Amino acid sequence: SSKLRHVEKDVLIPQIMRDRAKELCSDKVQAFTKCCQETGFLMVVKCRQENTALKDCLVGYYSDPSFYEECKAEYLKQREEYRATGIRKKRQKVTSNV
């Protein structure tokens, strides 16, 4: 059955959403990280633009109902595979060569 427990709805699916959104916003993650590395303790002031761009990108995904459905489907598929095989799959991380 595809009924979701509270922990799945509030913890596990949002975790997939966060991971995927980070991958999809990776250019903005990198820009913000680079800015922070270059400016040190002034990053709060200097990297405001990069931080805003990153937040906007992530929130755009978090608040998109179709993105939620996509991640929920991915979660249910993983759950089904786990129930069938007993093997928990780690999500494939998209690694970028920085």
Tab-separated table of C-alpha atoms in Angstrom:
chain	number	residue	atom	x	y	z
A	1	SER	CA	0.000	0.000	0.000
A	2	SER	CA	1.177	3.536	-0.584
A	3	LYS	CA	-0.104	4.982	2.697
A	4	LEU	CA	2.539	7.142	4.275
A	5	ARG	CA	3.449	7.233	7.929
A	6	HIS	CA	3.966	10.571	9.652
A	7	VAL	CA	7.764	10.102	9.689
A	8	GLU	CA	7.778	9.384	5.971
A	9	LYS	CA	5.737	12.478	5.108
A	10	ASP	CA	7.545	14.834	7.490
A	11	VAL	CA	11.104	13.479	7.507
A	12	LEU	CA	11.997	10.997	4.802
A	13	ILE	CA	10.345	12.602	1.775
A	14	PRO	CA	11.519	16.135	2.710
A	15	GLN	CA	15.036	14.660	3.006
A	16	ILE	CA	14.827	13.436	-0.604
A	17	MET	CA	13.450	16.850	-1.609
A	18	ARG	CA	16.372	18.626	0.070
A	19	ASP	CA	18.965	16.350	-1.534
A	20	ARG	CA	17.439	16.663	-4.998
A	21	ALA	CA	16.912	20.418	-4.718
A	22	LYS	CA	20.570	20.835	-3.706
A	23	GLU	CA	21.611	18.866	-6.789
A	24	LEU	CA	19.290	20.909	-9.009
A	25	CYS	CA	20.522	24.190	-7.493
A	26	SER	CA	24.148	23.061	-7.425
A	27	ASP	CA	25.382	26.041	-9.463
A	28	LYS	CA	23.972	28.359	-6.784
A	29	VAL	CA	25.326	26.177	-3.973
A	30	GLN	CA	28.771	26.436	-5.582
A	31	ALA	CA	28.514	30.204	-6.091
A	32	PHE	CA	27.562	30.727	-2.442
A	33	THR	CA	30.306	28.372	-1.192
A	34	LYS	CA	32.915	30.076	-3.381
A	35	CYS	CA	31.830	33.516	-2.160
A	36	CYS	CA	32.061	32.390	1.479
A	37	GLN	CA	35.529	30.940	0.965
A	38	GLU	CA	36.730	34.144	-0.666
A	39	THR	CA	35.270	36.611	1.844
A	40	GLY	CA	35.720	34.851	5.182
A	41	PHE	CA	33.931	36.465	8.125
A	42	LEU	CA	32.321	39.199	5.980
A	43	MET	CA	30.337	36.570	4.105
A	44	VAL	CA	27.029	37.543	5.747
A	45	VAL	CA	27.246	40.973	4.136
A	46	LYS	CA	29.171	40.204	0.972
A	47	CYS	CA	27.406	37.006	-0.094
A	48	ARG	CA	23.854	38.202	0.445
A	49	GLN	CA	23.090	38.032	-3.284
A	50	GLU	CA	24.402	34.471	-3.638
A	51	ASN	CA	22.588	33.419	-0.477
A	52	THR	CA	19.295	34.882	-1.719
A	53	ALA	CA	19.678	33.204	-5.120
A	54	LEU	CA	20.348	29.868	-3.428
A	55	LYS	CA	17.402	30.246	-1.025
A	56	ASP	CA	15.057	31.246	-3.854
A	57	CYS	CA	16.139	28.232	-5.882
A	58	LEU	CA	15.643	25.773	-3.002
A	59	VAL	CA	12.344	27.272	-1.819
A	60	GLY	CA	11.101	27.203	-5.408
A	61	TYR	CA	11.497	23.425	-5.384
A	62	TYR	CA	10.249	22.925	-1.809
A	63	SER	CA	7.006	24.747	-2.569
A	64	ASP	CA	6.367	23.026	-5.908
A	65	PRO	CA	3.616	20.386	-5.461
A	66	SER	CA	4.700	18.436	-8.545
A	67	PHE	CA	8.283	18.282	-7.211
A	68	TYR	CA	6.878	16.886	-3.938
A	69	GLU	CA	4.924	14.244	-5.862
A	70	GLU	CA	8.049	13.340	-7.832
A	71	CYS	CA	10.082	12.885	-4.644
A	72	LYS	CA	7.248	10.968	-2.994
A	73	ALA	CA	7.156	8.594	-5.975
A	74	GLU	CA	10.938	8.138	-5.713
A	75	TYR	CA	10.596	7.421	-1.997
A	76	LEU	CA	7.798	4.871	-2.532
A	77	LYS	CA	9.870	3.141	-5.207
A	78	GLN	CA	12.830	2.910	-2.822
A	79	ARG	CA	10.551	1.649	-0.048
A	80	GLU	CA	9.114	-1.012	-2.320
A	81	GLU	CA	12.578	-2.177	-3.411
A	82	TYR	CA	13.667	-2.292	0.213
A	83	ARG	CA	10.624	-4.334	1.221
A	84	ALA	CA	11.209	-6.713	-1.676
A	85	THR	CA	14.963	-7.163	-1.210
A	86	GLY	CA	15.757	-6.046	2.335
A	87	ILE	CA	18.578	-3.953	0.888
A	88	ARG	CA	18.452	-0.245	1.557
A	89	LYS	CA	19.735	1.753	-1.393
A	90	LYS	CA	21.724	4.898	-0.809
A	91	ARG	CA	20.688	7.738	-3.082
A	92	GLN	CA	23.185	8.300	-5.822
A	93	LYS	CA	24.884	11.606	-5.136
A	94	VAL	CA	25.649	13.679	-8.156
A	95	THR	CA	29.285	14.546	-7.648
A	96	SER	CA	30.717	17.529	-9.398
A	97	ASN	CA	34.417	18.007	-9.860
A	98	VAL	CA	35.115	21.273	-8.131
